[in-house]
Short mmCIF file of C-alpha atoms in Angstrom, two decimals:
data_model
loop_
_atom_site.label_atom_id
_atom_site.label_comp_id
_atom_site.label_asym_id
_atom_site.label_seq_id
_atom_site.Cartn_x
_atom_site.Cartn_y
_atom_site.Cartn_z
CA UNK A 1 8.58 -18.52 -15.77
CA UNK A 2 7.08 -20.17 -12.70
CA UNK A 3 10.17 -19.23 -10.65
CA UNK A 4 9.93 -15.64 -11.88
CA UNK A 5 6.27 -15.35 -10.84
CA UNK A 6 6.94 -16.97 -7.46
CA UNK A 7 9.91 -14.67 -6.78
CA UNK A 8 7.92 -11.59 -7.82
CA UNK A 9 5.07 -12.54 -5.49
CA UNK A 10 7.54 -13.08 -2.65
CA UNK A 11 9.18 -9.69 -3.21
CA UNK A 12 5.81 -7.99 -3.50
CA UNK A 13 4.73 -9.36 -0.12
CA UNK A 14 8.03 -8.51 1.56
CA UNK A 15 8.17 -4.96 0.18
CA UNK A 16 4.53 -4.05 0.78
CA UNK A 17 3.77 -6.36 3.73
CA UNK A 18 0.64 -7.37 1.83
CA UNK A 19 -0.10 -10.86 3.07
CA UNK A 20 -3.89 -11.10 2.95
CA UNK A 21 -3.80 -14.08 5.31
CA UNK A 22 -2.23 -11.99 8.07
CA UNK A 23 -3.81 -9.31 10.23
CA UNK A 24 -1.39 -6.63 9.02
CA UNK A 25 -2.07 -7.51 5.40
CA UNK A 26 -5.81 -7.10 5.88
CA UNK A 27 -5.24 -3.80 7.69
CA UNK A 28 -3.09 -2.57 4.80
CA UNK A 29 -5.83 -3.51 2.34
CA UNK A 30 -8.44 -1.60 4.35
CA UNK A 31 -6.19 1.45 4.58
CA UNK A 32 -5.55 1.29 0.84
CA UNK A 33 -9.29 1.21 0.17
CA UNK A 34 -9.84 4.22 2.44
CA UNK A 35 -7.05 6.12 0.66
CA UNK A 36 -8.68 5.28 -2.68
CA UNK A 37 -11.97 6.72 -1.45
CA UNK A 38 -10.13 9.88 -0.42
CA UNK A 39 -8.71 10.14 -3.95
CA UNK A 40 -12.10 9.92 -5.66
CA UNK A 41 -12.65 13.72 -5.65
CA UNK A 42 -9.28 14.18 -7.38
CA UNK A 43 -10.21 11.56 -9.98
CA UNK A 44 -13.48 13.40 -10.56
CA UNK A 45 -11.63 16.69 -11.01
CA UNK A 46 -9.28 15.12 -13.59
CA UNK A 47 -12.26 13.63 -15.42
CA UNK A 48 -14.09 16.97 -15.62
CA UNK A 49 -10.93 18.73 -16.78
CA UNK A 50 -10.20 16.24 -19.57
CA UNK A 51 -13.85 15.88 -20.58
CA UNK A 52 -14.20 19.64 -20.94
CA UNK A 53 -11.04 19.77 -23.05
CA UNK A 54 -11.97 16.82 -25.30
CA UNK A 55 -15.57 18.01 -25.77
CA UNK A 56 -14.99 21.70 -26.48
CA UNK A 57 -11.71 21.56 -28.39
CA UNK A 58 -10.74 19.74 -31.55
CA UNK A 59 -7.20 19.20 -30.29
CA UNK A 60 -7.18 15.59 -29.14
CA UNK A 61 -3.51 15.07 -30.04
CA UNK A 62 -2.36 18.08 -28.01
CA UNK A 63 -4.52 17.10 -25.02
CA UNK A 64 -3.25 13.51 -25.04
CA UNK A 65 0.35 14.69 -25.26
CA UNK A 66 -0.21 16.99 -22.30
CA UNK A 67 -1.93 14.24 -20.28
CA UNK A 68 0.75 11.66 -21.03
CA UNK A 69 3.44 14.21 -20.11
CA UNK A 70 1.76 14.67 -16.73
CA UNK A 71 1.88 10.89 -16.28
CA UNK A 72 5.54 10.94 -17.26
CA UNK A 73 6.34 13.51 -14.57
CA UNK A 74 4.35 11.52 -12.01
CA UNK A 75 6.17 8.29 -12.88
CA UNK A 76 9.53 10.08 -12.89
CA UNK A 77 8.87 11.63 -9.47
CA UNK A 78 7.91 8.34 -7.79
CA UNK A 79 10.49 6.15 -9.55
CA UNK A 80 13.36 8.46 -8.56
CA UNK A 81 12.74 7.64 -4.90
CA UNK A 82 11.26 4.16 -5.16
CA UNK A 83 13.85 2.51 -7.41
CA UNK A 84 16.81 2.77 -4.96
CA UNK A 85 14.61 1.64 -2.06
CA UNK A 86 13.61 -1.59 -3.80
CA UNK A 87 16.87 -2.32 -5.64
CA UNK A 88 19.51 -1.18 -3.15
CA UNK A 89 18.15 -0.60 0.35
CA UNK A 90 15.63 -3.39 0.86
CA UNK A 91 18.20 -5.62 2.66
CA UNK A 92 17.03 -8.73 0.80
CA UNK A 93 19.71 -9.11 -1.87
CA UNK A 94 22.01 -11.31 0.24
CA UNK A 95 19.10 -13.72 0.80
CA UNK A 96 18.09 -13.70 -2.87
CA UNK A 97 21.56 -14.41 -4.26
CA UNK A 98 21.73 -17.80 -2.53
CA UNK A 99 18.47 -18.92 -4.16
CA UNK A 100 18.61 -21.16 -7.25
CA UNK A 101 17.60 -18.31 -9.57
CA UNK A 102 19.64 -16.22 -11.98
CA UNK A 103 20.65 -12.61 -11.19
CA UNK A 104 18.63 -11.49 -14.21
CA UNK A 105 15.50 -13.01 -12.70
CA UNK A 106 16.16 -11.18 -9.42
CA UNK A 107 16.66 -7.88 -11.26
CA UNK A 108 13.47 -8.10 -13.30
CA UNK A 109 11.46 -9.39 -10.33
CA UNK A 110 12.49 -6.26 -8.46
CA UNK A 111 11.65 -4.15 -11.51
CA UNK A 112 8.16 -5.69 -11.61
CA UNK A 113 7.61 -4.48 -8.03
CA UNK A 114 8.54 -0.94 -9.04
CA UNK A 115 6.55 -1.10 -12.27
CA UNK A 116 3.33 -2.30 -10.61
CA UNK A 117 3.43 0.67 -8.24
CA UNK A 118 4.13 3.09 -11.10
CA UNK A 119 1.38 1.60 -13.26
CA UNK A 120 -1.22 1.82 -10.48
CA UNK A 121 -0.17 5.41 -9.79
CA UNK A 122 -0.40 6.34 -13.47
CA UNK A 123 -4.01 5.09 -13.48
CA UNK A 124 -4.89 8.09 -11.30
CA UNK A 125 -4.49 10.17 -14.47
CA UNK A 126 -4.99 7.68 -17.31
CA UNK A 127 -8.27 6.24 -15.97
CA UNK A 128 -10.16 9.59 -15.83
CA UNK A 129 -8.50 10.64 -19.10
CA UNK A 130 -9.67 7.45 -20.83
CA UNK A 131 -13.18 7.82 -19.38
CA UNK A 132 -13.33 11.43 -20.59
CA UNK A 133 -12.05 10.41 -24.03
CA UNK A 134 -14.76 7.75 -24.31
CA UNK A 135 -17.54 10.10 -23.20
CA UNK A 136 -16.31 12.75 -25.65
CA UNK A 137 -17.11 10.39 -28.55
CA UNK A 138 -13.90 8.50 -29.28
CA UNK A 139 -14.04 5.65 -31.79
CA UNK A 140 -13.87 2.05 -30.60
CA UNK A 141 -10.57 1.58 -32.44
CA UNK A 142 -9.14 4.68 -30.70
CA UNK A 143 -10.31 3.37 -27.33
CA UNK A 144 -8.63 0.04 -28.05
CA UNK A 145 -5.41 1.81 -29.05
CA UNK A 146 -5.59 3.91 -25.86
CA UNK A 147 -5.90 0.76 -23.73
CA UNK A 148 -2.82 -0.69 -25.48
CA UNK A 149 -0.84 2.39 -24.42
CA UNK A 150 -1.77 2.10 -20.73
CA UNK A 151 0.90 -0.48 -19.75
CA UNK A 152 3.48 1.04 -22.13
CA UNK A 153 3.37 4.74 -21.24
CA UNK A 154 5.13 4.35 -17.89
CA UNK A 155 7.63 1.67 -18.97
CA UNK A 156 10.15 3.86 -20.80
CA UNK A 157 10.46 6.46 -17.97
CA UNK A 158 10.78 3.63 -15.43
CA UNK A 159 13.61 2.01 -17.42
CA UNK A 160 15.38 5.37 -17.81
CA UNK A 161 15.21 6.07 -14.07
CA UNK A 162 16.57 2.58 -13.41
CA UNK A 163 19.49 3.19 -15.78
CA UNK A 164 20.18 6.55 -14.11
CA UNK A 165 20.36 5.15 -10.58
CA UNK A 166 22.38 2.07 -11.56
CA UNK A 167 25.05 4.30 -13.13
CA UNK A 168 25.01 6.85 -10.28
CA UNK A 169 25.20 4.27 -7.49
CA UNK A 170 27.90 2.31 -9.32
CA UNK A 171 30.28 5.20 -9.94
CA UNK A 172 29.40 7.56 -7.05
CA UNK A 173 29.68 5.42 -3.88
CA UNK A 174 28.73 8.44 -1.75
CA UNK A 175 25.06 7.66 -2.47
CA UNK A 176 25.35 4.01 -1.42
CA UNK A 177 24.70 4.92 2.21
CA UNK A 178 20.96 4.90 2.86
CA UNK A 179 21.02 7.73 5.39
CA UNK A 180 22.90 10.06 3.06
CA UNK A 181 20.69 9.01 0.17
CA UNK A 182 17.46 9.76 2.09
CA UNK A 183 18.75 13.12 3.28
CA UNK A 184 19.92 14.32 -0.13
CA UNK A 185 16.88 13.04 -2.01
CA UNK A 186 14.66 14.63 0.64
CA UNK A 187 16.22 18.02 -0.07
CA UNK A 188 15.99 17.39 -3.82
CA UNK A 189 12.30 16.51 -3.43
CA UNK A 190 11.65 19.91 -1.84
CA UNK A 191 13.49 21.67 -4.69
CA UNK A 192 11.54 19.71 -7.32
CA UNK A 193 8.25 20.27 -5.47
CA UNK A 194 8.92 24.00 -5.27
CA UNK A 195 9.71 24.09 -8.98
CA UNK A 196 6.53 22.19 -9.85
CA UNK A 197 4.57 24.45 -7.51
CA UNK A 198 5.93 27.57 -9.18
CA UNK A 199 5.12 26.22 -12.64
CA UNK A 200 1.60 25.19 -11.64
CA UNK A 201 1.07 28.58 -10.03
CA UNK A 202 1.81 30.30 -13.32
CA UNK A 203 -0.96 28.40 -15.10
CA UNK A 204 -3.41 27.73 -12.25
CA UNK A 205 -5.14 31.04 -12.71
CA UNK A 206 -6.71 29.86 -15.95
CA UNK A 207 -6.23 26.15 -16.54
CA UNK A 208 -8.59 24.80 -13.88
CA UNK A 209 -11.54 27.02 -14.74
CA UNK A 210 -10.87 27.07 -18.49
CA UNK A 211 -8.88 24.19 -19.99
CA UNK A 212 -9.05 25.97 -23.36
CA UNK A 213 -6.82 28.72 -21.96
CA UNK A 214 -4.13 26.18 -21.12
CA UNK A 215 -4.36 24.57 -24.56
CA UNK A 216 -4.23 28.01 -26.17
CA UNK A 217 -1.14 28.86 -24.14
CA UNK A 218 0.58 25.68 -25.35
CA UNK A 219 -0.41 26.43 -28.96
CA UNK A 220 0.99 29.95 -28.73
CA UNK A 221 4.14 28.67 -27.01
CA UNK A 222 4.94 25.41 -28.83
CA UNK A 223 8.42 25.32 -27.28
CA UNK A 224 6.77 24.40 -23.93
CA UNK A 225 5.17 21.25 -25.34
CA UNK A 226 8.31 20.58 -27.37
CA UNK A 227 10.33 20.54 -24.15
CA UNK A 228 7.90 18.06 -22.58
CA UNK A 229 8.07 15.74 -25.58
CA UNK A 230 11.87 15.92 -25.57
CA UNK A 231 11.93 14.77 -21.95
CA UNK A 232 9.34 12.04 -22.54
CA UNK A 233 10.19 11.10 -26.11
CA UNK A 234 7.69 8.24 -26.18
CA UNK A 235 4.71 10.55 -25.61
CA UNK A 236 4.31 11.88 -29.21
CA UNK A 237 4.24 8.36 -30.66
CA UNK A 238 1.74 7.13 -28.06
CA UNK A 239 -0.55 10.10 -28.74
CA UNK A 240 -0.33 9.81 -32.54
CA UNK A 241 -1.02 6.07 -32.37
CA UNK A 242 -4.31 6.80 -30.57
CA UNK A 243 -5.54 9.82 -32.54
CA UNK A 244 -4.39 8.75 -36.01
CA UNK A 245 -4.81 5.00 -35.41
CA UNK A 246 -1.22 4.65 -36.57
CA UNK A 247 0.24 1.16 -36.33
CA UNK A 248 3.66 2.61 -37.23
CA UNK A 249 3.63 4.96 -34.23
CA UNK A 250 2.51 2.07 -32.01
CA UNK A 251 5.45 -0.04 -33.19
CA UNK A 252 7.85 2.90 -32.69
CA UNK A 253 6.55 3.24 -29.13
CA UNK A 254 7.06 -0.48 -28.54
CA UNK A 255 10.58 -0.26 -30.03
CA UNK A 256 11.40 2.65 -27.65
CA UNK A 257 10.29 0.50 -24.72
CA UNK A 258 12.35 -2.46 -25.98
CA UNK A 259 15.47 -0.31 -26.47
CA UNK A 260 15.23 1.33 -23.03
CA UNK A 261 14.50 -2.08 -21.52
CA UNK A 262 17.56 -3.54 -23.26
CA UNK A 263 19.78 -0.73 -21.98
CA UNK A 264 18.40 -1.28 -18.49
CA UNK A 265 19.18 -5.00 -18.78
CA UNK A 266 22.76 -4.36 -19.88
CA UNK A 267 23.39 -1.80 -17.13
CA UNK A 268 21.88 -4.01 -14.47
CA UNK A 269 23.77 -7.08 -15.69
CA UNK A 270 27.21 -5.47 -15.60
CA UNK A 271 26.85 -2.69 -13.00
CA UNK A 272 24.01 -3.45 -10.59
CA UNK A 273 25.21 -6.34 -8.42
CA UNK A 274 28.61 -4.75 -7.73
CA UNK A 275 27.09 -1.60 -6.26
CA UNK A 276 24.01 -3.23 -4.70
CA UNK A 277 26.02 -5.66 -2.58
CA UNK A 278 28.09 -2.78 -1.17
CA UNK A 279 25.14 -0.46 -0.49
CA UNK A 280 24.70 0.21 3.20
CA UNK A 281 21.38 0.50 4.96
CA UNK A 282 20.72 2.61 7.99
CA UNK A 283 22.54 1.34 11.06
CA UNK A 284 20.17 -0.10 13.60
CA UNK A 285 22.10 1.38 16.49
CA UNK A 286 23.65 4.81 16.67
CA UNK A 287 26.21 6.06 19.11
CA UNK A 288 25.13 9.15 20.97
CA UNK A 289 27.96 11.61 21.42
CA UNK A 290 27.70 13.78 24.48
CA UNK A 291 30.07 16.73 24.24
CA UNK A 292 28.99 18.12 27.55
CA UNK A 293 26.32 17.68 30.17
CA UNK A 294 24.57 20.80 31.33
CA UNK A 295 22.56 21.14 34.47
CA UNK A 296 19.08 21.74 33.11
CA UNK A 297 15.53 20.53 33.62
CA UNK A 298 14.91 16.82 32.86
CA UNK A 299 12.01 17.77 30.58
CA UNK A 300 14.18 20.06 28.45
CA UNK A 301 17.01 17.51 28.35
CA UNK A 302 14.62 14.81 27.14
CA UNK A 303 13.10 17.19 24.56
CA UNK A 304 16.57 18.19 23.31
CA UNK A 305 17.64 14.55 23.00
CA UNK A 306 14.55 13.68 20.95
CA UNK A 307 15.00 16.83 18.86
CA UNK A 308 18.62 16.01 17.99
CA UNK A 309 17.70 12.41 17.21
CA UNK A 310 14.98 13.62 14.85
CA UNK A 311 17.08 16.16 12.93
CA UNK A 312 20.38 14.25 12.96
CA UNK A 313 19.01 10.91 11.77
CA UNK A 314 18.65 11.36 7.99
CA UNK A 315 15.76 8.89 7.70
CA UNK A 316 13.74 10.75 10.35
CA UNK A 317 14.75 14.18 9.07
CA UNK A 318 13.76 13.47 5.46
CA UNK A 319 10.56 11.53 6.21
CA UNK A 320 9.24 13.59 9.13
CA UNK A 321 10.73 17.07 9.16
CA UNK A 322 11.19 17.68 5.43
CA UNK A 323 7.96 15.95 4.41
CA UNK A 324 6.01 18.22 6.75
CA UNK A 325 7.62 21.34 5.29
CA UNK A 326 7.12 20.47 1.61
CA UNK A 327 3.38 21.26 1.47
CA UNK A 328 3.52 24.76 3.03
CA UNK A 329 6.56 25.68 0.94
CA UNK A 330 4.75 24.60 -2.24
CA UNK A 331 1.67 26.61 -1.24
CA UNK A 332 3.77 29.72 -0.59
CA UNK A 333 5.61 29.38 -3.91
CA UNK A 334 2.40 28.71 -5.87
CA UNK A 335 0.79 31.77 -4.31
CA UNK A 336 3.77 33.99 -5.09
CA UNK A 337 3.83 32.72 -8.69
CA UNK A 338 0.18 33.50 -9.43
CA UNK A 339 0.00 35.83 -12.46
CA UNK A 340 -2.59 38.21 -10.96
CA UNK A 341 -1.09 38.50 -7.49
CA UNK A 342 0.25 42.04 -7.98
CA UNK A 343 -3.12 43.34 -9.17
CA UNK A 344 -4.86 41.72 -6.20
CA UNK A 345 -2.35 43.27 -3.78
CA UNK A 346 -2.94 46.75 -5.22
CA UNK A 347 -6.73 46.32 -5.02
CA UNK A 348 -6.72 44.97 -1.46
CA UNK A 349 -4.31 47.68 -0.30
CA UNK A 350 -7.17 50.17 -0.69
CA UNK A 351 -9.45 48.16 1.63
CA UNK A 352 -9.41 48.08 5.42
CA UNK A 353 -10.06 44.37 5.86
CA UNK A 354 -10.47 44.73 9.63
CA UNK A 355 -13.64 46.79 9.12
CA UNK A 356 -15.25 44.38 6.67
CA UNK A 357 -14.95 41.12 8.60
CA UNK A 358 -14.15 39.85 12.06
CA UNK A 359 -10.52 39.25 11.08
CA UNK A 360 -9.32 37.68 14.38
CA UNK A 361 -12.19 35.16 14.22
CA UNK A 362 -11.41 34.10 10.65
CA UNK A 363 -7.68 33.97 11.34
CA UNK A 364 -8.39 31.79 14.38
CA UNK A 365 -10.55 29.42 12.32
CA UNK A 366 -8.01 29.42 9.50
CA UNK A 367 -5.24 28.57 11.95
CA UNK A 368 -7.34 25.74 13.36
CA UNK A 369 -7.99 24.18 9.94
CA UNK A 370 -4.36 24.60 8.88
CA UNK A 371 -3.25 23.11 12.21
CA UNK A 372 -5.30 19.97 11.63
CA UNK A 373 -3.92 19.62 8.11
CA UNK A 374 -0.21 20.20 8.74
CA UNK A 375 -0.30 18.62 12.18
CA UNK A 376 -1.14 15.30 10.53
CA UNK A 377 1.47 15.48 7.75
CA UNK A 378 4.83 15.13 9.47
CA UNK A 379 4.13 11.91 11.41
CA UNK A 380 6.43 12.94 14.26
CA UNK A 381 4.01 12.24 17.11
CA UNK A 382 2.52 9.25 15.26
CA UNK A 383 5.93 7.54 15.32
CA UNK A 384 7.19 8.74 18.73
CA UNK A 385 7.30 5.27 20.27
CA UNK A 386 7.88 3.41 17.01
CA UNK A 387 11.13 5.34 16.53
CA UNK A 388 12.32 4.03 19.89
CA UNK A 389 12.02 0.45 18.64
CA UNK A 390 13.59 -2.02 21.06
CA UNK A 391 14.53 0.83 23.42
CA UNK A 392 10.98 1.22 24.74
CA UNK A 393 11.75 -0.74 27.97
CA UNK A 394 14.46 1.84 28.65
CA UNK A 395 11.79 4.57 28.57
CA UNK A 396 9.73 2.77 31.17
CA UNK A 397 12.46 2.60 33.79
CA UNK A 398 14.50 5.81 33.46
CA UNK A 399 14.17 8.18 36.46
CA UNK A 400 11.90 10.63 34.66
CA UNK A 401 8.16 10.79 35.15
CA UNK A 402 6.45 9.10 32.19
CA UNK A 403 3.99 11.97 31.73
CA UNK A 404 6.96 14.35 31.28
CA UNK A 405 8.40 12.04 28.64
CA UNK A 406 5.09 12.15 26.77
CA UNK A 407 4.93 15.93 27.13
CA UNK A 408 8.41 16.23 25.61
CA UNK A 409 7.50 13.95 22.70
CA UNK A 410 4.23 15.71 21.93
CA UNK A 411 5.94 19.11 22.21
CA UNK A 412 8.33 18.06 19.45
CA UNK A 413 5.45 17.24 17.11
CA UNK A 414 3.64 20.49 18.01
CA UNK A 415 6.80 22.53 17.36
CA UNK A 416 7.20 21.32 13.77
CA UNK A 417 3.44 21.44 13.13
CA UNK A 418 3.35 25.10 14.18
CA UNK A 419 6.41 25.84 12.06
CA UNK A 420 4.58 24.55 8.97
CA UNK A 421 1.47 26.57 9.86
CA UNK A 422 3.34 29.83 10.45
CA UNK A 423 4.94 29.59 6.99
CA UNK A 424 1.49 30.17 5.50
CA UNK A 425 1.32 33.62 7.10
CA UNK A 426 3.87 34.79 4.50
CA UNK A 427 1.41 34.83 1.55
CA UNK A 428 -1.39 36.09 3.81
CA UNK A 429 0.64 39.18 4.72
CA UNK A 430 1.69 39.63 1.11
CA UNK A 431 -1.96 39.85 0.09
CA UNK A 432 -3.73 41.42 3.08
CA UNK A 433 -2.35 44.52 4.81
CA UNK A 434 -3.27 44.17 8.49
CA UNK A 435 -1.44 44.63 11.83
CA UNK A 436 0.89 41.77 12.61
CA UNK A 437 -0.50 41.30 16.12
CA UNK A 438 -3.66 39.83 14.55
CA UNK A 439 -1.52 36.79 13.75
CA UNK A 440 -1.79 35.81 17.41
CA UNK A 441 -5.34 34.58 16.69
CA UNK A 442 -4.02 32.40 13.84
CA UNK A 443 -1.24 30.97 16.00
CA UNK A 444 -3.63 30.21 18.89
CA UNK A 445 -6.03 28.39 16.55
CA UNK A 446 -3.16 26.43 14.96
CA UNK A 447 -1.77 25.60 18.40
CA UNK A 448 -5.10 24.27 19.64
CA UNK A 449 -5.54 22.05 16.56
CA UNK A 450 -1.91 20.89 16.73
CA UNK A 451 -2.38 19.92 20.37
CA UNK A 452 -5.42 17.80 19.51
CA UNK A 453 -3.76 16.12 16.51
CA UNK A 454 -0.43 15.42 18.19
CA UNK A 455 -1.96 14.15 21.44
CA UNK A 456 -4.23 11.86 19.40
CA UNK A 457 -1.28 10.66 17.29
CA UNK A 458 0.79 10.01 20.41
CA UNK A 459 -2.07 7.97 21.85
CA UNK A 460 -2.40 5.94 18.63
CA UNK A 461 1.32 5.14 18.48
CA UNK A 462 1.52 4.48 22.21
CA UNK A 463 -1.26 1.89 22.07
CA UNK A 464 0.13 0.09 19.02
CA UNK A 465 3.75 1.08 18.24
CA UNK A 466 5.72 -0.49 15.39
CA UNK A 467 8.61 -1.88 17.43
CA UNK A 468 10.07 -4.46 15.04
CA UNK A 469 11.78 -2.71 12.13
CA UNK A 470 14.97 -3.28 10.16
CA UNK A 471 15.97 0.38 9.81
CA UNK A 472 14.73 3.87 10.63
CA UNK A 473 13.08 4.36 7.25
CA UNK A 474 10.76 1.37 7.69
CA UNK A 475 9.80 2.69 11.14
CA UNK A 476 8.27 5.69 9.37
CA UNK A 477 7.26 4.64 5.87
CA UNK A 478 5.82 1.24 6.79
CA UNK A 479 3.96 2.53 9.83
CA UNK A 480 0.17 2.54 9.57
CA UNK A 481 -0.07 4.82 12.60
CA UNK A 482 0.88 7.74 10.34
CA UNK A 483 -2.08 6.94 8.09
CA UNK A 484 -4.42 6.56 11.07
CA UNK A 485 -3.32 9.97 12.38
CA UNK A 486 -4.04 11.58 9.01
CA UNK A 487 -7.46 9.94 8.70
CA UNK A 488 -8.41 10.80 12.29
CA UNK A 489 -7.47 14.46 11.92
CA UNK A 490 -9.41 14.81 8.69
CA UNK A 491 -12.40 13.03 10.21
CA UNK A 492 -12.42 15.76 12.87
CA UNK A 493 -12.30 18.46 10.17
CA UNK A 494 -15.22 16.83 8.34
CA UNK A 495 -17.25 16.65 11.55
CA UNK A 496 -16.57 20.35 12.16
CA UNK A 497 -17.62 21.32 8.63
CA UNK A 498 -20.83 19.24 8.49
CA UNK A 499 -22.92 21.79 10.48
CA UNK A 500 -22.08 24.46 7.89
CA UNK A 501 -23.81 22.38 5.22
CA UNK A 502 -26.69 21.03 7.32
CA UNK A 503 -27.53 24.18 9.26
CA UNK A 504 -27.20 27.89 8.67
CA UNK A 505 -24.76 28.69 11.46
CA UNK A 506 -22.86 31.56 9.86
CA UNK A 507 -24.89 34.02 11.91
CA UNK A 508 -23.76 32.19 15.05
CA UNK A 509 -20.20 31.55 13.90
CA UNK A 510 -18.54 33.08 16.94
CA UNK A 511 -20.64 30.96 19.33
CA UNK A 512 -19.94 27.82 17.31
CA UNK A 513 -16.22 28.62 17.39
CA UNK A 514 -16.29 29.07 21.17
CA UNK A 515 -18.18 25.78 21.58
CA UNK A 516 -15.72 23.87 19.38
CA UNK A 517 -12.75 25.41 21.19
CA UNK A 518 -14.14 24.39 24.59
CA UNK A 519 -14.68 20.83 23.32
CA UNK A 520 -11.09 20.69 22.07
CA UNK A 521 -9.71 22.01 25.35
CA UNK A 522 -11.69 19.38 27.28
CA UNK A 523 -10.44 16.69 24.87
CA UNK A 524 -6.83 17.83 25.35
CA UNK A 525 -7.19 17.81 29.15
CA UNK A 526 -8.69 14.30 29.07
CA UNK A 527 -5.88 12.98 26.85
CA UNK A 528 -3.26 14.71 29.01
CA UNK A 529 -4.61 13.18 32.23
CA UNK A 530 -5.56 9.69 31.07
CA UNK A 531 -3.25 9.30 28.04
CA UNK A 532 -0.07 8.49 30.01
CA UNK A 533 -1.86 5.78 32.00
CA UNK A 534 -3.33 4.18 28.88
CA UNK A 535 -0.03 4.32 26.97
CA UNK A 536 2.02 3.07 29.92
CA UNK A 537 -0.30 0.09 30.42
CA UNK A 538 -0.14 -0.73 26.70
CA UNK A 539 3.66 -0.46 26.49
CA UNK A 540 4.15 -2.66 29.55
CA UNK A 541 1.94 -5.32 27.98
CA UNK A 542 3.92 -5.13 24.75
CA UNK A 543 7.27 -5.31 26.45
#
């Protein structure tokens, strides 16, 4: 048991780089705390939603089944992508097999790493749901039974996902290449996200404001809840154990966990090691094929090289390009799936929106806010130098002005940021009939915000790039610069919004907008002039 705990702690530190005695470990802890603070509003929203449902409706069993099904989907979503990363593509198996520990201990130590992450993620829903259940007047025995379900509810889905990937990666070697795996799962994630977005759009018109409407819909359409309980077959027993204080249902839930755990053990014992030892990570060096060399500007050549590297490297494409496109696609799909969208379109078609409001001004402000949001999602500029890795010295000595190299890199981030922003014009035009040339105001606002965010991200990554990485995926996913970019961009948005709450500036909105725009332009000019010098000095010190 001591060896198991020691091995689990070692794997936890190596996978999450969480060594509290190191500088990076402390930084990770601080970032995690900041992210938790950012999630507090979402936790509050979940609490209010569940509390309203528990207090006003006498349908505790139905509400718990719905809540646990949400947790099941959340666990399923994360485990589908996390399990292969920890079990197959962590590049530590060859080192672990020479240790004086059994393969079974290695397997379950890795599973513990996955399970801890899934359990902590599930608390985002279970914690506010438990708090709401307590405040709604639950019995002490029901609260105790609820607490017993907390570690169990995510175990069965985690085991099932593990069984799925062990079988797939054993008998379909195509997925054993990390680059192909990241690319395909990235596309699948967009498809799943779009599907979830469409489903949430169908119910979002009523469920947030009135939880009773959602419960009523499930009562009138029992096949919907039946489908959820068929997917997550442990949910009905967990819910009945809490509401009815049923020891039998609790034991059935435990038996389900034991059976799925046993199947996972058998699959991992006979199938895992064979496929895991042959799984291939991302190659650290890639050959660049040049079909032809065209006489063109050095800036455009450098931009094109970076662009091809970004879209042709599966790890970069899935983690930067696709991840930045998921959010706008979901928003578009959710909007198009809203039940009352057709009625709203008919009503707004009778109104000349350009005569009611200063439409270019609001489009400009909307573009600016959207630009800050989507500009910080893709992480392209925030990993510009980190993606170069050990090739940074090459950048410093090639016969191309360093400021032009930076301009090419930041242009790449701006291009994909603007692409995400422009996608949002689709639902806007579906709802509001106005001349298309008004979109220029939106694009200008988004461009200005994208310039600020991407220049700032480039500066952050240039000062402290993540140079030492095992593969391309770790250069993105284990890079705190992406988090710093996101936090910095949202800090700017908060600073911009504070005057609206402290002062009545709506009457002077156009002047405030002009002032903010001038400040941003000055900030961009300063970063453009002094940024290359600061970054160059920092990179030379690091190299």
